[in-house]
Tab-separated table of N, CA, C and O in Angstrom:
chain	number	residue	atom	x	y	z
A	97	UNK	N	-29.753	11.341	-6.171
A	97	UNK	CA	-29.570	10.987	-7.570
A	97	UNK	C	-28.772	9.697	-7.663
A	97	UNK	O	-27.769	9.528	-6.992
A	98	UNK	N	-29.218	8.805	-8.483
A	98	UNK	CA	-28.567	7.506	-8.634
A	98	UNK	C	-27.266	7.649	-9.406
A	98	UNK	O	-27.216	8.285	-10.445
A	99	UNK	N	-26.214	7.029	-8.891
A	99	UNK	CA	-24.926	7.049	-9.550
A	99	UNK	C	-24.951	6.021	-10.679
A	99	UNK	O	-25.426	4.911	-10.509
A	100	UNK	N	-24.464	6.385	-11.846
A	100	UNK	CA	-24.467	5.481	-12.990
A	100	UNK	C	-23.207	4.624	-12.999
A	100	UNK	O	-22.135	5.081	-12.671
A	101	UNK	N	-23.364	3.370	-13.360
A	101	UNK	CA	-22.248	2.447	-13.472
A	101	UNK	C	-22.112	2.032	-14.942
A	101	UNK	O	-23.002	2.291	-15.749
A	102	UNK	N	-21.003	1.363	-15.283
A	102	UNK	CA	-20.827	0.918	-16.663
A	102	UNK	C	-21.840	-0.174	-17.002
A	102	UNK	O	-22.434	-0.772	-16.123
A	103	UNK	N	-22.001	-0.439	-18.277
A	103	UNK	CA	-22.952	-1.470	-18.701
A	103	UNK	C	-22.306	-2.856	-18.641
A	103	UNK	O	-21.099	-2.987	-18.657
A	104	UNK	N	-23.149	-3.898	-18.574
A	104	UNK	CA	-22.663	-5.280	-18.509
A	104	UNK	C	-21.781	-5.610	-19.707
A	104	UNK	O	-22.069	-5.210	-20.832
A	105	UNK	N	-20.682	-6.387	-19.444
A	105	UNK	CA	-19.804	-6.870	-20.507
A	105	UNK	C	-19.404	-8.296	-20.197
A	105	UNK	O	-18.348	-8.527	-19.641
A	106	UNK	N	-20.229	-9.260	-20.535
A	106	UNK	CA	-19.890	-10.660	-20.305
A	106	UNK	C	-19.734	-10.975	-18.837
A	106	UNK	O	-20.648	-10.785	-18.054
A	107	UNK	N	-18.541	-11.475	-18.451
A	107	UNK	CA	-18.274	-11.833	-17.064
A	107	UNK	C	-17.998	-10.614	-16.184
A	107	UNK	O	-17.821	-10.747	-14.991
A	108	UNK	N	-17.908	-9.437	-16.790
A	108	UNK	CA	-17.722	-8.202	-16.031
A	108	UNK	C	-19.072	-7.549	-15.827
A	108	UNK	O	-19.862	-7.434	-16.756
A	109	UNK	N	-19.345	-7.147	-14.602
A	109	UNK	CA	-20.625	-6.522	-14.285
A	109	UNK	C	-20.413	-5.265	-13.463
A	109	UNK	O	-19.486	-5.193	-12.657
A	110	UNK	N	-21.299	-4.296	-13.644
A	110	UNK	CA	-21.236	-3.111	-12.801
A	110	UNK	C	-21.780	-3.435	-11.409
A	110	UNK	O	-22.666	-4.272	-11.266
A	111	UNK	N	-21.230	-2.781	-10.421
A	111	UNK	CA	-21.727	-2.946	-9.055
A	111	UNK	C	-21.738	-1.585	-8.378
A	111	UNK	O	-20.857	-0.768	-8.592
A	112	UNK	N	-22.750	-1.383	-7.583
A	112	UNK	CA	-22.845	-0.184	-6.747
A	112	UNK	C	-22.845	-0.656	-5.307
A	112	UNK	O	-23.717	-1.434	-4.900
A	113	UNK	N	-21.860	-0.227	-4.529
A	113	UNK	CA	-21.740	-0.595	-3.129
A	113	UNK	C	-22.286	0.533	-2.279
A	113	UNK	O	-21.942	1.693	-2.504
A	114	UNK	N	-23.125	0.198	-1.311
A	114	UNK	CA	-23.753	1.192	-0.448
A	114	UNK	C	-23.381	0.880	0.993
A	114	UNK	O	-23.601	-0.236	1.475
A	115	UNK	N	-22.818	1.883	1.652
A	115	UNK	CA	-22.410	1.766	3.042
A	115	UNK	C	-22.826	3.042	3.747
A	115	UNK	O	-22.261	4.101	3.510
A	116	UNK	N	-23.880	2.938	4.537
A	116	UNK	CA	-24.412	4.130	5.195
A	116	UNK	C	-24.940	5.115	4.163
A	116	UNK	O	-25.701	4.745	3.280
A	117	UNK	N	-24.506	6.351	4.249
A	117	UNK	CA	-24.930	7.397	3.319
A	117	UNK	C	-24.045	7.467	2.079
A	117	UNK	O	-24.283	8.286	1.200
A	118	UNK	N	-23.017	6.639	2.011
A	118	UNK	CA	-22.057	6.692	0.902
A	118	UNK	C	-22.278	5.536	-0.062
A	118	UNK	O	-22.741	4.464	0.319
A	119	UNK	N	-21.912	5.766	-1.316
A	119	UNK	CA	-21.948	4.695	-2.305
A	119	UNK	C	-20.885	4.953	-3.362
A	119	UNK	O	-20.418	6.085	-3.522
A	120	UNK	N	-20.519	3.904	-4.069
A	120	UNK	CA	-19.592	4.037	-5.193
A	120	UNK	C	-19.814	2.890	-6.163
A	120	UNK	O	-20.428	1.890	-5.818
A	121	UNK	N	-19.301	3.067	-7.375
A	121	UNK	CA	-19.432	2.041	-8.414
A	121	UNK	C	-18.085	1.404	-8.712
A	121	UNK	O	-17.053	2.067	-8.681
A	122	UNK	N	-18.127	0.118	-9.019
A	122	UNK	CA	-16.950	-0.642	-9.418
A	122	UNK	C	-17.336	-1.587	-10.545
A	122	UNK	O	-18.513	-1.853	-10.754
A	123	UNK	N	-16.322	-2.139	-11.175
A	123	UNK	CA	-16.538	-3.214	-12.125
A	123	UNK	C	-16.105	-4.510	-11.449
A	123	UNK	O	-15.021	-4.572	-10.860
A	124	UNK	N	-16.966	-5.533	-11.521
A	124	UNK	CA	-16.736	-6.795	-10.815
A	124	UNK	C	-16.625	-7.936	-11.818
A	124	UNK	O	-17.451	-8.063	-12.717
A	125	UNK	N	-15.622	-8.766	-11.633
A	125	UNK	CA	-15.459	-9.980	-12.431
A	125	UNK	C	-16.110	-11.146	-11.712
A	125	UNK	O	-15.847	-11.381	-10.531
A	126	UNK	N	-16.987	-11.867	-12.420
A	126	UNK	CA	-17.537	-13.125	-11.893
A	126	UNK	C	-16.446	-14.162	-12.087
A	126	UNK	O	-16.122	-14.537	-13.215
A	127	UNK	N	-15.824	-14.601	-10.991
A	127	UNK	CA	-14.661	-15.475	-11.025
A	127	UNK	C	-15.008	-16.816	-10.402
A	127	UNK	O	-15.099	-16.938	-9.179
A	128	UNK	N	-15.197	-17.843	-11.240
A	128	UNK	CA	-15.596	-19.157	-10.726
A	128	UNK	C	-14.497	-19.783	-9.874
A	128	UNK	O	-14.768	-20.681	-9.098
A	129	UNK	N	-13.258	-19.296	-9.991
A	129	UNK	CA	-12.161	-19.817	-9.176
A	129	UNK	C	-12.111	-19.208	-7.789
A	129	UNK	O	-11.385	-19.695	-6.922
A	130	UNK	N	-12.887	-18.157	-7.552
A	130	UNK	CA	-12.913	-17.517	-6.241
A	130	UNK	C	-13.924	-18.239	-5.371
A	130	UNK	O	-15.120	-18.182	-5.610
A	131	UNK	N	-13.434	-18.916	-4.352
A	131	UNK	CA	-14.327	-19.680	-3.473
A	131	UNK	C	-14.427	-19.064	-2.083
A	131	UNK	O	-14.895	-19.727	-1.151
A	132	UNK	N	-14.019	-17.811	-1.928
A	132	UNK	CA	-14.085	-17.163	-0.620
A	132	UNK	C	-15.543	-16.968	-0.214
A	132	UNK	O	-16.337	-16.378	-0.943
A	133	UNK	N	-15.877	-17.527	0.936
A	133	UNK	CA	-17.241	-17.422	1.462
A	133	UNK	C	-17.170	-17.080	2.947
A	133	UNK	O	-16.136	-17.251	3.592
A	134	UNK	N	-18.306	-16.617	3.469
A	134	UNK	CA	-18.407	-16.384	4.902
A	134	UNK	C	-18.372	-17.741	5.588
A	134	UNK	O	-19.093	-18.659	5.193
A	135	UNK	N	-17.536	-17.896	6.621
A	135	UNK	CA	-17.359	-19.215	7.245
A	135	UNK	C	-18.638	-19.833	7.809
A	135	UNK	O	-18.828	-21.029	7.690
A	136	UNK	N	-19.523	-19.049	8.375
A	136	UNK	CA	-20.689	-19.630	9.046
A	136	UNK	C	-21.841	-19.897	8.090
A	136	UNK	O	-22.395	-20.983	8.044
A	137	UNK	N	-22.210	-18.891	7.276
A	137	UNK	CA	-23.402	-19.054	6.437
A	137	UNK	C	-23.080	-19.424	4.985
A	137	UNK	O	-23.982	-19.629	4.194
A	138	UNK	N	-21.795	-19.498	4.639
A	138	UNK	CA	-21.357	-19.929	3.309
A	138	UNK	C	-21.796	-19.012	2.171
A	138	UNK	O	-21.861	-19.442	1.028
A	139	UNK	N	-22.149	-17.751	2.475
A	139	UNK	CA	-22.470	-16.773	1.417
A	139	UNK	C	-21.195	-16.324	0.730
A	139	UNK	O	-20.154	-16.194	1.368
A	140	UNK	N	-21.241	-16.056	-0.576
A	140	UNK	CA	-20.048	-15.575	-1.259
A	140	UNK	C	-19.595	-14.218	-0.703
A	140	UNK	O	-20.412	-13.437	-0.223
A	141	UNK	N	-18.296	-13.992	-0.772
A	141	UNK	CA	-17.697	-12.735	-0.353
A	141	UNK	C	-17.089	-12.079	-1.584
A	141	UNK	O	-16.368	-12.724	-2.339
A	142	UNK	N	-17.388	-10.805	-1.788
A	142	UNK	CA	-16.752	-10.042	-2.854
A	142	UNK	C	-15.366	-9.641	-2.365
A	142	UNK	O	-15.198	-9.281	-1.201
A	143	UNK	N	-14.369	-9.719	-3.232
A	143	UNK	CA	-13.021	-9.256	-2.912
A	143	UNK	C	-12.770	-8.026	-3.774
A	143	UNK	O	-12.865	-8.094	-5.002
A	144	UNK	N	-12.474	-6.898	-3.120
A	144	UNK	CA	-12.300	-5.642	-3.842
A	144	UNK	C	-10.973	-4.996	-3.471
A	144	UNK	O	-10.496	-5.139	-2.341
A	145	UNK	N	-10.395	-4.310	-4.432
A	145	UNK	CA	-9.187	-3.539	-4.158
A	145	UNK	C	-9.537	-2.475	-3.129
A	145	UNK	O	-10.441	-1.666	-3.346
A	146	UNK	N	-8.821	-2.473	-2.032
A	146	UNK	CA	-9.102	-1.505	-0.973
A	146	UNK	C	-8.998	-0.076	-1.495
A	146	UNK	O	-9.791	0.785	-1.114
A	147	UNK	N	-8.066	0.167	-2.383
A	147	UNK	CA	-7.880	1.522	-2.922
A	147	UNK	C	-9.134	2.022	-3.625
A	147	UNK	O	-9.477	3.197	-3.565
A	148	UNK	N	-9.858	1.113	-4.270
A	148	UNK	CA	-11.080	1.496	-4.982
A	148	UNK	C	-12.218	1.826	-4.015
A	148	UNK	O	-13.179	2.485	-4.399
A	149	UNK	N	-12.093	1.379	-2.756
A	149	UNK	CA	-13.150	1.609	-1.762
A	149	UNK	C	-12.810	2.707	-0.759
A	149	UNK	O	-13.543	2.932	0.191
A	150	UNK	N	-11.700	3.397	-0.955
A	150	UNK	CA	-11.246	4.399	0.017
A	150	UNK	C	-12.334	5.387	0.425
A	150	UNK	O	-12.421	5.770	1.585
A	151	UNK	N	-13.170	5.797	-0.522
A	151	UNK	CA	-14.205	6.795	-0.227
A	151	UNK	C	-15.249	6.274	0.765
A	151	UNK	O	-15.925	7.068	1.411
A	152	UNK	N	-15.374	4.956	0.905
A	152	UNK	CA	-16.357	4.375	1.823
A	152	UNK	C	-15.781	4.071	3.207
A	152	UNK	O	-16.534	3.863	4.151
A	153	UNK	N	-14.454	4.013	3.313
A	153	UNK	CA	-13.823	3.479	4.515
A	153	UNK	C	-13.365	4.559	5.485
A	153	UNK	O	-12.909	5.620	5.063
A	154	UNK	N	-13.436	4.266	6.786
A	154	UNK	CA	-12.907	5.203	7.777
A	154	UNK	C	-11.373	5.256	7.696
A	154	UNK	O	-10.743	4.302	7.233
A	155	UNK	N	-10.788	6.334	8.175
A	155	UNK	CA	-9.346	6.524	8.053
A	155	UNK	C	-8.535	5.523	8.873
A	155	UNK	O	-7.359	5.291	8.580
A	156	UNK	N	-9.124	4.884	9.869
A	156	UNK	CA	-8.405	3.898	10.678
A	156	UNK	C	-8.084	2.615	9.926
A	156	UNK	O	-7.291	1.813	10.370
A	157	UNK	N	-8.714	2.437	8.791
A	157	UNK	CA	-8.574	1.185	8.050
A	157	UNK	C	-7.300	1.177	7.207
A	157	UNK	O	-7.066	2.063	6.386
A	158	UNK	N	-6.493	0.132	7.415
A	158	UNK	CA	-5.298	-0.132	6.618
A	158	UNK	C	-5.373	-1.599	6.204
A	158	UNK	O	-5.113	-2.488	7.020
A	159	UNK	N	-5.753	-1.872	4.957
A	159	UNK	CA	-5.950	-3.262	4.516
A	159	UNK	C	-4.704	-4.137	4.650
A	159	UNK	O	-4.820	-5.350	4.747
A	160	UNK	N	-3.514	-3.539	4.677
A	160	UNK	CA	-2.301	-4.341	4.836
A	160	UNK	C	-2.067	-4.709	6.304
A	160	UNK	O	-1.180	-5.499	6.612
A	161	UNK	N	-2.885	-4.160	7.204
A	161	UNK	CA	-2.809	-4.462	8.632
A	161	UNK	C	-4.226	-4.728	9.159
A	161	UNK	O	-4.789	-3.926	9.895
A	162	UNK	N	-4.816	-5.877	8.781
A	162	UNK	CA	-6.205	-6.140	9.144
A	162	UNK	C	-6.455	-6.183	10.655
A	162	UNK	O	-7.422	-5.600	11.144
A	163	UNK	N	-5.580	-6.833	11.410
A	163	UNK	CA	-5.781	-6.947	12.849
A	163	UNK	C	-5.632	-5.576	13.507
A	163	UNK	O	-6.454	-5.170	14.330
A	164	UNK	N	-4.606	-4.828	13.125
A	164	UNK	CA	-4.407	-3.483	13.660
A	164	UNK	C	-5.564	-2.566	13.327
A	164	UNK	O	-5.971	-1.729	14.149
A	165	UNK	N	-6.118	-2.708	12.151
A	165	UNK	CA	-7.273	-1.896	11.755
A	165	UNK	C	-8.454	-2.147	12.674
A	165	UNK	O	-9.128	-1.210	13.101
A	166	UNK	N	-8.700	-3.412	12.994
A	166	UNK	CA	-9.799	-3.749	13.906
A	166	UNK	C	-9.560	-3.137	15.283
A	166	UNK	O	-10.481	-2.627	15.908
A	167	UNK	N	-8.323	-3.172	15.740
A	167	UNK	CA	-7.994	-2.615	17.048
A	167	UNK	C	-8.176	-1.098	17.079
A	167	UNK	O	-8.530	-0.531	18.106
A	168	UNK	N	-7.901	-0.428	15.955
A	168	UNK	CA	-8.009	1.033	15.900
A	168	UNK	C	-9.441	1.535	15.776
A	168	UNK	O	-9.706	2.699	16.036
A	169	UNK	N	-10.371	0.684	15.352
A	169	UNK	CA	-11.762	1.108	15.196
A	169	UNK	C	-12.408	1.312	16.565
A	169	UNK	O	-12.653	0.351	17.290
A	170	UNK	N	-12.672	2.549	16.913
A	170	UNK	CA	-13.252	2.844	18.221
A	170	UNK	C	-14.770	2.970	18.167
A	170	UNK	O	-15.446	2.680	19.141
A	171	UNK	N	-15.323	3.386	17.041
A	171	UNK	CA	-16.762	3.559	16.899
A	171	UNK	C	-17.426	2.178	16.887
A	171	UNK	O	-17.167	1.351	16.011
A	172	UNK	N	-18.283	1.915	17.862
A	172	UNK	CA	-18.902	0.585	18.022
A	172	UNK	C	-19.742	0.191	16.812
A	172	UNK	O	-19.720	-0.965	16.385
A	173	UNK	N	-20.485	1.137	16.235
A	173	UNK	CA	-21.313	0.818	15.072
A	173	UNK	C	-20.435	0.435	13.877
A	173	UNK	O	-20.741	-0.520	13.161
A	174	UNK	N	-19.358	1.169	13.668
A	174	UNK	CA	-18.432	0.836	12.581
A	174	UNK	C	-17.761	-0.509	12.845
A	174	UNK	O	-17.621	-1.327	11.946
A	175	UNK	N	-17.338	-0.709	14.052
A	175	UNK	CA	-16.636	-1.939	14.415
A	175	UNK	C	-17.477	-3.177	14.110
A	175	UNK	O	-16.963	-4.198	13.664
A	176	UNK	N	-18.792	-3.086	14.316
A	176	UNK	CA	-19.681	-4.227	14.030
A	176	UNK	C	-19.753	-4.552	12.539
A	176	UNK	O	-20.125	-5.651	12.168
A	177	UNK	N	-19.434	-3.604	11.684
A	177	UNK	CA	-19.472	-3.833	10.234
A	177	UNK	C	-18.269	-4.624	9.728
A	177	UNK	O	-18.322	-5.204	8.660
A	178	UNK	N	-17.163	-4.589	10.466
A	178	UNK	CA	-15.913	-5.185	9.988
A	178	UNK	C	-15.677	-6.561	10.594
A	178	UNK	O	-16.060	-6.843	11.724
A	179	UNK	N	-15.026	-7.438	9.806
A	179	UNK	CA	-14.699	-8.802	10.211
A	179	UNK	C	-13.301	-9.138	9.699
A	179	UNK	O	-12.846	-8.582	8.714
A	180	UNK	N	-12.685	-10.103	10.347
A	180	UNK	CA	-11.448	-10.685	9.830
A	180	UNK	C	-11.815	-12.016	9.189
A	180	UNK	O	-12.504	-12.835	9.800
A	181	UNK	N	-11.376	-12.215	7.955
A	181	UNK	CA	-11.691	-13.448	7.219
A	181	UNK	C	-10.413	-14.222	6.921
A	181	UNK	O	-9.495	-13.685	6.314
A	182	UNK	N	-10.365	-15.481	7.307
A	182	UNK	CA	-9.214	-16.303	6.924
A	182	UNK	C	-9.327	-16.675	5.442
A	182	UNK	O	-10.422	-16.844	4.915
A	183	UNK	N	-8.173	-16.774	4.783
A	183	UNK	CA	-8.191	-17.178	3.374
A	183	UNK	C	-6.906	-17.922	3.028
A	183	UNK	O	-5.909	-17.842	3.739
A	184	UNK	N	-6.976	-18.656	1.911
A	184	UNK	CA	-5.817	-19.312	1.311
A	184	UNK	C	-5.798	-18.940	-0.153
A	184	UNK	O	-6.841	-18.793	-0.780
A	185	UNK	N	-4.599	-18.793	-0.693
A	185	UNK	CA	-4.446	-18.468	-2.111
A	185	UNK	C	-3.124	-19.058	-2.583
A	185	UNK	O	-2.332	-19.557	-1.785
A	186	UNK	N	-2.888	-18.986	-3.876
A	186	UNK	CA	-1.623	-19.466	-4.423
A	186	UNK	C	-0.499	-18.675	-3.760
A	186	UNK	O	-0.502	-17.447	-3.765
A	187	UNK	N	0.420	-19.376	-3.146
A	187	UNK	CA	1.543	-18.731	-2.470
A	187	UNK	C	1.235	-18.234	-1.066
A	187	UNK	O	2.101	-17.708	-0.390
A	188	UNK	N	-0.009	-18.398	-0.612
A	188	UNK	CA	-0.394	-17.978	0.737
A	188	UNK	C	-1.077	-19.168	1.410
A	188	UNK	O	-2.205	-19.511	1.059
A	189	UNK	N	-0.384	-19.782	2.363
A	189	UNK	CA	-0.977	-20.932	3.048
A	189	UNK	C	-2.117	-20.502	3.954
A	189	UNK	O	-3.138	-21.168	4.046
A	190	UNK	N	-1.910	-19.377	4.649
A	190	UNK	CA	-2.942	-18.878	5.547
A	190	UNK	C	-2.775	-17.374	5.662
A	190	UNK	O	-1.683	-16.875	5.883
A	191	UNK	N	-3.875	-16.646	5.494
A	191	UNK	CA	-3.837	-15.198	5.630
A	191	UNK	C	-5.146	-14.687	6.188
A	191	UNK	O	-6.106	-15.442	6.348
A	192	UNK	N	-5.161	-13.400	6.501
A	192	UNK	CA	-6.367	-12.751	7.006
A	192	UNK	C	-6.656	-11.536	6.134
A	192	UNK	O	-5.751	-10.776	5.785
A	193	UNK	N	-7.921	-11.381	5.786
A	193	UNK	CA	-8.382	-10.197	5.066
A	193	UNK	C	-9.375	-9.458	5.953
A	193	UNK	O	-10.185	-10.082	6.642
A	194	UNK	N	-9.315	-8.145	5.904
A	194	UNK	CA	-10.315	-7.334	6.572
A	194	UNK	C	-11.493	-7.218	5.625
A	194	UNK	O	-11.321	-7.004	4.420
A	195	UNK	N	-12.694	-7.391	6.142
A	195	UNK	CA	-13.898	-7.317	5.310
A	195	UNK	C	-14.916	-6.407	5.974
A	195	UNK	O	-14.947	-6.289	7.193
A	196	UNK	N	-15.732	-5.758	5.145
A	196	UNK	CA	-16.766	-4.861	5.646
A	196	UNK	C	-18.131	-5.346	5.166
A	196	UNK	O	-18.283	-5.781	4.025
A	197	UNK	N	-19.102	-5.299	6.056
A	197	UNK	CA	-20.472	-5.671	5.697
A	197	UNK	C	-21.149	-4.433	5.133
A	197	UNK	O	-21.328	-3.443	5.810
A	198	UNK	N	-21.520	-4.482	3.868
A	198	UNK	CA	-22.194	-3.364	3.209
A	198	UNK	C	-23.677	-3.375	3.583
A	198	UNK	O	-24.203	-4.389	4.039
A	199	UNK	N	-24.339	-2.251	3.356
A	199	UNK	CA	-25.788	-2.243	3.511
A	199	UNK	C	-26.419	-2.989	2.342
A	199	UNK	O	-27.325	-3.784	2.518
A	200	UNK	N	-25.884	-2.713	1.151
A	200	UNK	CA	-26.414	-3.352	-0.054
A	200	UNK	C	-25.384	-3.237	-1.167
A	200	UNK	O	-24.654	-2.259	-1.260
A	201	UNK	N	-25.370	-4.237	-2.022
A	201	UNK	CA	-24.598	-4.196	-3.261
A	201	UNK	C	-25.567	-4.480	-4.390
A	201	UNK	O	-26.304	-5.466	-4.351
A	202	UNK	N	-25.596	-3.592	-5.371
A	202	UNK	CA	-26.391	-3.814	-6.581
A	202	UNK	C	-25.413	-4.310	-7.630
A	202	UNK	O	-24.519	-3.588	-8.044
A	203	UNK	N	-25.567	-5.567	-8.013
A	203	UNK	CA	-24.614	-6.232	-8.896
A	203	UNK	C	-25.340	-6.833	-10.082
A	203	UNK	O	-26.118	-7.774	-9.934
A	204	UNK	N	-25.093	-6.280	-11.257
A	204	UNK	CA	-25.674	-6.829	-12.475
A	204	UNK	C	-27.173	-7.015	-12.390
A	204	UNK	O	-27.682	-8.043	-12.782
A	205	UNK	N	-27.893	-6.060	-11.805
A	205	UNK	CA	-29.343	-6.129	-11.715
A	205	UNK	C	-29.872	-6.796	-10.458
A	205	UNK	O	-31.075	-6.837	-10.237
A	206	UNK	N	-29.000	-7.360	-9.638
A	206	UNK	CA	-29.417	-8.006	-8.384
A	206	UNK	C	-29.125	-7.080	-7.206
A	206	UNK	O	-28.148	-6.344	-7.220
A	207	UNK	N	-29.950	-7.156	-6.176
A	207	UNK	CA	-29.720	-6.405	-4.942
A	207	UNK	C	-29.336	-7.396	-3.858
A	207	UNK	O	-30.133	-8.262	-3.494
A	208	UNK	N	-28.119	-7.288	-3.373
A	208	UNK	CA	-27.593	-8.205	-2.371
A	208	UNK	C	-27.468	-7.461	-1.049
A	208	UNK	O	-26.597	-6.608	-0.886
A	209	UNK	N	-28.354	-7.763	-0.128
A	209	UNK	CA	-28.368	-7.091	1.169
A	209	UNK	C	-27.269	-7.662	2.064
A	209	UNK	O	-27.100	-8.873	2.155
A	210	UNK	N	-26.526	-6.770	2.713
A	210	UNK	CA	-25.541	-7.185	3.706
A	210	UNK	C	-24.381	-8.000	3.170
A	210	UNK	O	-23.813	-8.812	3.888
A	211	UNK	N	-24.001	-7.789	1.910
A	211	UNK	CA	-22.890	-8.554	1.331
A	211	UNK	C	-21.580	-8.155	2.000
A	211	UNK	O	-21.314	-6.976	2.227
A	212	UNK	N	-20.761	-9.135	2.309
A	212	UNK	CA	-19.449	-8.901	2.889
A	212	UNK	C	-18.462	-8.647	1.750
A	212	UNK	O	-18.423	-9.409	0.775
A	213	UNK	N	-17.667	-7.578	1.886
A	213	UNK	CA	-16.665	-7.231	0.880
A	213	UNK	C	-15.300	-7.246	1.556
A	213	UNK	O	-15.034	-6.461	2.469
A	214	UNK	N	-14.436	-8.165	1.118
A	214	UNK	CA	-13.081	-8.270	1.651
A	214	UNK	C	-12.198	-7.239	0.961
A	214	UNK	O	-12.307	-7.020	-0.246
A	215	UNK	N	-11.320	-6.621	1.731
A	215	UNK	CA	-10.461	-5.553	1.231
A	215	UNK	C	-9.089	-6.106	0.881
A	215	UNK	O	-8.316	-6.474	1.765
A	216	UNK	N	-8.797	-6.165	-0.409
A	216	UNK	CA	-7.494	-6.638	-0.858
A	216	UNK	C	-6.506	-5.478	-0.841
A	216	UNK	O	-6.766	-4.436	-1.442
A	217	UNK	N	-5.352	-5.647	-0.176
A	217	UNK	CA	-4.368	-4.575	-0.170
A	217	UNK	C	-3.652	-4.427	-1.513
A	217	UNK	O	-2.959	-3.442	-1.747
A	218	UNK	N	-3.838	-5.392	-2.409
A	218	UNK	CA	-3.212	-5.354	-3.732
A	218	UNK	C	-4.287	-5.394	-4.813
A	218	UNK	O	-5.414	-5.812	-4.561
A	219	UNK	N	-3.949	-4.985	-6.043
A	219	UNK	CA	-4.933	-5.045	-7.133
A	219	UNK	C	-5.414	-6.467	-7.373
A	219	UNK	O	-4.662	-7.425	-7.220
A	220	UNK	N	-6.685	-6.611	-7.750
A	220	UNK	CA	-7.237	-7.926	-8.061
A	220	UNK	C	-7.221	-8.208	-9.557
A	220	UNK	O	-7.458	-9.331	-9.974
A	221	UNK	N	-6.924	-7.201	-10.366
A	221	UNK	CA	-6.893	-7.332	-11.822
A	221	UNK	C	-5.492	-7.028	-12.332
A	221	UNK	O	-4.874	-6.052	-11.910
A	222	UNK	N	-4.994	-7.869	-13.249
A	222	UNK	CA	-3.677	-7.611	-13.839
A	222	UNK	C	-3.661	-6.319	-14.641
A	222	UNK	O	-2.734	-5.540	-14.542
A	223	UNK	N	-4.701	-6.103	-15.418
A	223	UNK	CA	-4.706	-4.946	-16.311
A	223	UNK	C	-5.580	-3.793	-15.855
A	223	UNK	O	-5.726	-2.809	-16.561
A	224	UNK	N	-6.213	-3.913	-14.709
A	224	UNK	CA	-7.046	-2.825	-14.210
A	224	UNK	C	-8.441	-2.777	-14.802
A	224	UNK	O	-9.155	-1.809	-14.632
A	225	UNK	N	-8.869	-3.846	-15.496
A	225	UNK	CA	-10.181	-3.866	-16.125
A	225	UNK	C	-11.333	-4.030	-15.148
A	225	UNK	O	-12.481	-3.830	-15.496
A	226	UNK	N	-11.033	-4.423	-13.925
A	226	UNK	CA	-12.048	-4.563	-12.884
A	226	UNK	C	-11.379	-4.294	-11.535
A	226	UNK	O	-10.166	-4.378	-11.402
A	227	UNK	N	-12.201	-3.942	-10.550
A	227	UNK	CA	-11.684	-3.601	-9.232
A	227	UNK	C	-12.133	-4.583	-8.154
A	227	UNK	O	-11.756	-4.447	-6.989
A	228	UNK	N	-12.949	-5.560	-8.531
A	228	UNK	CA	-13.442	-6.536	-7.548
A	228	UNK	C	-13.771	-7.830	-8.268
A	228	UNK	O	-13.921	-7.862	-9.492
A	229	UNK	N	-13.864	-8.896	-7.475
A	229	UNK	CA	-14.296	-10.183	-8.033
A	229	UNK	C	-15.172	-10.895	-7.021
A	229	UNK	O	-15.119	-10.616	-5.827
A	230	UNK	N	-15.996	-11.764	-7.547
A	230	UNK	CA	-16.888	-12.555	-6.704
A	230	UNK	C	-17.039	-13.923	-7.334
A	230	UNK	O	-17.002	-14.067	-8.555
A	231	UNK	N	-17.198	-14.935	-6.488
A	231	UNK	CA	-17.340	-16.307	-6.969
A	231	UNK	C	-18.769	-16.593	-7.414
A	231	UNK	O	-19.536	-15.691	-7.725
A	232	UNK	N	-19.101	-17.866	-7.413
A	232	UNK	CA	-20.419	-18.321	-7.852
A	232	UNK	C	-21.519	-17.709	-6.989
A	232	UNK	O	-21.436	-17.742	-5.768
A	233	UNK	N	-22.540	-17.194	-7.637
A	233	UNK	CA	-23.696	-16.636	-6.950
A	233	UNK	C	-24.859	-17.587	-7.166
A	233	UNK	O	-25.048	-18.113	-8.257
A	234	UNK	N	-25.652	-17.833	-6.109
A	234	UNK	CA	-26.850	-18.671	-6.260
A	234	UNK	C	-27.796	-18.000	-7.254
A	234	UNK	O	-27.965	-16.791	-7.232
A	235	UNK	N	-28.372	-18.791	-8.093
A	235	UNK	CA	-29.290	-18.232	-9.100
A	235	UNK	C	-30.662	-18.025	-8.564
A	235	UNK	O	-31.137	-18.664	-7.721
């Protein structure tokens, strides 16, 4: 049975993340200021509150310890899904985010195969109106 997500509201869009046999819904802000992309292929990366993705993640994952999380992942198939992503932000000259490669993300009517989702250890929304953000998407 398909899980229902909220309806579109301007720059906020519903998203369904699928990882293996599990899925969940979030609200995503289209954020033109977010320029986080995969270093090699330059595809946009979704940044999501790790707490909102807990149901999809293995217990070894601790978003506040990205390197340690990678070291703790013993399952080879799971390990291939995760990456460390370098990033810069206001007040952060250089940091690392743990990211997971999803099977698919359905975002505002689009199906994005293999989208990388970075796990933020802190909320991405001031007021809790959304749980993830993504930068410019190719039309």
